Amino acid sequence: MNLKRTFGTILTVLGIVGLIYAAYIFASGSTTGQNVKTTIVYAVLGLIFFASGIGLVKRTKDES
């Protein structure tokens, strides 16, 4: 198995987990300033990891 494809899969999974956690924090209801900042940080990091993971998996050729 290709190392880049494996790393892309790991990044994608981490991005999904980050986005789900950001949605959980958002849905929990508290609107304090610290909670909003935390939600934004997790959402942005989740998006970055997810997009980079998907891009890495798509760009890597499967050479067997």
Short mmCIF file of N, CA and C in Angstrom, two decimals:
data_model
loop_
_atom_site.label_atom_id
_atom_site.label_comp_id
_atom_site.label_asym_id
_atom_site.label_seq_id
_atom_site.Cartn_x
_atom_site.Cartn_y
_atom_site.Cartn_z
N MET A 1 0.85 -1.18 0.00
CA MET A 1 0.00 0.00 0.00
C MET A 1 0.89 1.24 0.00
N ASN A 2 0.44 2.23 -0.70
CA ASN A 2 1.22 3.44 -0.85
C ASN A 2 1.19 4.28 0.43
N LEU A 3 2.34 4.78 0.86
CA LEU A 3 2.44 5.55 2.10
C LEU A 3 1.69 6.88 2.00
N LYS A 4 1.75 7.53 0.84
CA LYS A 4 1.04 8.79 0.67
C LYS A 4 -0.48 8.59 0.77
N ARG A 5 -0.96 7.51 0.17
CA ARG A 5 -2.39 7.23 0.21
C ARG A 5 -2.85 6.93 1.65
N THR A 6 -2.01 6.23 2.40
CA THR A 6 -2.32 5.94 3.81
C THR A 6 -2.34 7.23 4.63
N PHE A 7 -1.35 8.08 4.42
CA PHE A 7 -1.31 9.36 5.13
C PHE A 7 -2.51 10.23 4.76
N GLY A 8 -2.91 10.21 3.50
CA GLY A 8 -4.09 10.95 3.07
C GLY A 8 -5.35 10.45 3.74
N THR A 9 -5.45 9.14 3.91
CA THR A 9 -6.61 8.56 4.59
C THR A 9 -6.63 8.97 6.06
N ILE A 10 -5.47 8.97 6.70
CA ILE A 10 -5.39 9.40 8.10
C ILE A 10 -5.79 10.87 8.24
N LEU A 11 -5.30 11.71 7.34
CA LEU A 11 -5.67 13.13 7.38
C LEU A 11 -7.17 13.32 7.17
N THR A 12 -7.74 12.55 6.26
CA THR A 12 -9.17 12.65 6.00
C THR A 12 -9.98 12.26 7.23
N VAL A 13 -9.59 11.18 7.87
CA VAL A 13 -10.30 10.74 9.08
C VAL A 13 -10.16 11.76 10.20
N LEU A 14 -8.97 12.32 10.38
CA LEU A 14 -8.78 13.36 11.40
C LEU A 14 -9.62 14.60 11.09
N GLY A 15 -9.74 14.94 9.82
CA GLY A 15 -10.58 16.07 9.43
C GLY A 15 -12.05 15.82 9.73
N ILE A 16 -12.51 14.62 9.46
CA ILE A 16 -13.91 14.28 9.76
C ILE A 16 -14.16 14.34 11.26
N VAL A 17 -13.22 13.81 12.05
CA VAL A 17 -13.37 13.84 13.51
C VAL A 17 -13.39 15.29 14.01
N GLY A 18 -12.52 16.13 13.47
CA GLY A 18 -12.50 17.54 13.87
C GLY A 18 -13.79 18.25 13.52
N LEU A 19 -14.33 17.98 12.35
CA LEU A 19 -15.59 18.61 11.96
C LEU A 19 -16.76 18.13 12.82
N ILE A 20 -16.78 16.85 13.12
CA ILE A 20 -17.84 16.31 13.98
C ILE A 20 -17.75 16.90 15.38
N TYR A 21 -16.54 17.02 15.90
CA TYR A 21 -16.37 17.61 17.24
C TYR A 21 -16.77 19.09 17.24
N ALA A 22 -16.43 19.81 16.19
CA ALA A 22 -16.85 21.22 16.10
C ALA A 22 -18.37 21.32 16.04
N ALA A 23 -19.02 20.42 15.32
CA ALA A 23 -20.48 20.43 15.26
C ALA A 23 -21.08 20.10 16.63
N TYR A 24 -20.45 19.18 17.35
CA TYR A 24 -20.92 18.83 18.69
C TYR A 24 -20.82 20.03 19.64
N ILE A 25 -19.69 20.73 19.59
CA ILE A 25 -19.52 21.92 20.44
C ILE A 25 -20.55 22.98 20.06
N PHE A 26 -20.76 23.16 18.76
CA PHE A 26 -21.73 24.14 18.29
C PHE A 26 -23.14 23.79 18.74
N ALA A 27 -23.47 22.52 18.71
CA ALA A 27 -24.82 22.09 19.07
C ALA A 27 -25.05 22.04 20.57
N SER A 28 -23.98 22.07 21.35
CA SER A 28 -24.15 21.99 22.80
C SER A 28 -24.80 23.23 23.37
N GLY A 29 -24.75 24.36 22.65
CA GLY A 29 -25.60 25.48 23.00
C GLY A 29 -24.95 26.68 23.65
N SER A 30 -23.86 26.55 24.35
CA SER A 30 -23.27 27.68 25.04
C SER A 30 -22.70 28.68 24.04
N THR A 31 -22.95 29.96 24.26
CA THR A 31 -22.49 30.99 23.33
C THR A 31 -21.43 31.89 23.95
N THR A 32 -20.64 31.37 24.86
CA THR A 32 -19.57 32.17 25.43
C THR A 32 -18.50 32.41 24.38
N GLY A 33 -17.72 33.44 24.58
CA GLY A 33 -16.67 33.79 23.62
C GLY A 33 -15.65 32.69 23.44
N GLN A 34 -15.29 32.04 24.53
CA GLN A 34 -14.31 30.96 24.46
C GLN A 34 -14.85 29.78 23.67
N ASN A 35 -16.13 29.48 23.83
CA ASN A 35 -16.74 28.35 23.12
C ASN A 35 -16.81 28.62 21.62
N VAL A 36 -17.09 29.85 21.24
CA VAL A 36 -17.15 30.20 19.82
C VAL A 36 -15.76 30.08 19.18
N LYS A 37 -14.74 30.56 19.88
CA LYS A 37 -13.38 30.46 19.36
C LYS A 37 -12.95 29.01 19.22
N THR A 38 -13.28 28.18 20.19
CA THR A 38 -12.93 26.77 20.14
C THR A 38 -13.62 26.09 18.97
N THR A 39 -14.89 26.42 18.75
CA THR A 39 -15.63 25.84 17.64
C THR A 39 -15.01 26.23 16.31
N ILE A 40 -14.64 27.49 16.17
CA ILE A 40 -14.04 27.96 14.92
C ILE A 40 -12.69 27.28 14.67
N VAL A 41 -11.88 27.14 15.71
CA VAL A 41 -10.57 26.50 15.57
C VAL A 41 -10.72 25.05 15.12
N TYR A 42 -11.60 24.29 15.79
CA TYR A 42 -11.80 22.89 15.41
C TYR A 42 -12.38 22.76 14.01
N ALA A 43 -13.28 23.66 13.64
CA ALA A 43 -13.88 23.59 12.31
C ALA A 43 -12.86 23.90 11.22
N VAL A 44 -12.03 24.91 11.43
CA VAL A 44 -11.03 25.27 10.43
C VAL A 44 -9.98 24.18 10.29
N LEU A 45 -9.50 23.66 11.42
CA LEU A 45 -8.52 22.58 11.36
C LEU A 45 -9.11 21.32 10.72
N GLY A 46 -10.36 21.03 11.03
CA GLY A 46 -11.02 19.90 10.41
C GLY A 46 -11.14 20.05 8.91
N LEU A 47 -11.50 21.25 8.47
CA LEU A 47 -11.60 21.51 7.03
C LEU A 47 -10.25 21.39 6.33
N ILE A 48 -9.20 21.92 6.97
CA ILE A 48 -7.86 21.85 6.38
C ILE A 48 -7.40 20.40 6.27
N PHE A 49 -7.56 19.63 7.35
CA PHE A 49 -7.14 18.23 7.33
C PHE A 49 -7.95 17.44 6.32
N PHE A 50 -9.26 17.67 6.29
CA PHE A 50 -10.13 16.94 5.38
C PHE A 50 -9.78 17.24 3.92
N ALA A 51 -9.62 18.51 3.60
CA ALA A 51 -9.31 18.90 2.21
C ALA A 51 -7.94 18.39 1.78
N SER A 52 -6.95 18.50 2.66
CA SER A 52 -5.61 18.03 2.29
C SER A 52 -5.58 16.51 2.18
N GLY A 53 -6.30 15.81 3.02
CA GLY A 53 -6.35 14.36 2.93
C GLY A 53 -7.02 13.88 1.66
N ILE A 54 -8.15 14.48 1.31
CA ILE A 54 -8.85 14.12 0.08
C ILE A 54 -7.98 14.44 -1.13
N GLY A 55 -7.33 15.59 -1.12
CA GLY A 55 -6.45 15.96 -2.23
C GLY A 55 -5.28 15.02 -2.38
N LEU A 56 -4.71 14.58 -1.26
CA LEU A 56 -3.58 13.66 -1.31
C LEU A 56 -4.01 12.30 -1.84
N VAL A 57 -5.16 11.84 -1.45
CA VAL A 57 -5.65 10.55 -1.94
C VAL A 57 -5.96 10.63 -3.44
N LYS A 58 -6.54 11.74 -3.88
CA LYS A 58 -6.91 11.87 -5.29
C LYS A 58 -5.69 12.02 -6.19
N ARG A 59 -4.66 12.72 -5.72
CA ARG A 59 -3.47 12.96 -6.56
C ARG A 59 -2.52 11.78 -6.62
N THR A 60 -2.56 10.90 -5.64
CA THR A 60 -1.62 9.78 -5.59
C THR A 60 -2.08 8.67 -6.53
N LYS A 61 -1.17 8.28 -7.41
CA LYS A 61 -1.48 7.19 -8.34
C LYS A 61 -1.27 5.86 -7.64
N ASP A 62 -2.06 4.90 -8.04
CA ASP A 62 -1.96 3.55 -7.47
C ASP A 62 -1.07 2.71 -8.37
N GLU A 63 0.21 2.61 -8.05
CA GLU A 63 1.16 1.86 -8.86
C GLU A 63 1.45 0.52 -8.20
N SER A 64 1.02 -0.55 -8.84
CA SER A 64 1.25 -1.89 -8.29
C SER A 64 2.16 -2.67 -9.19
#
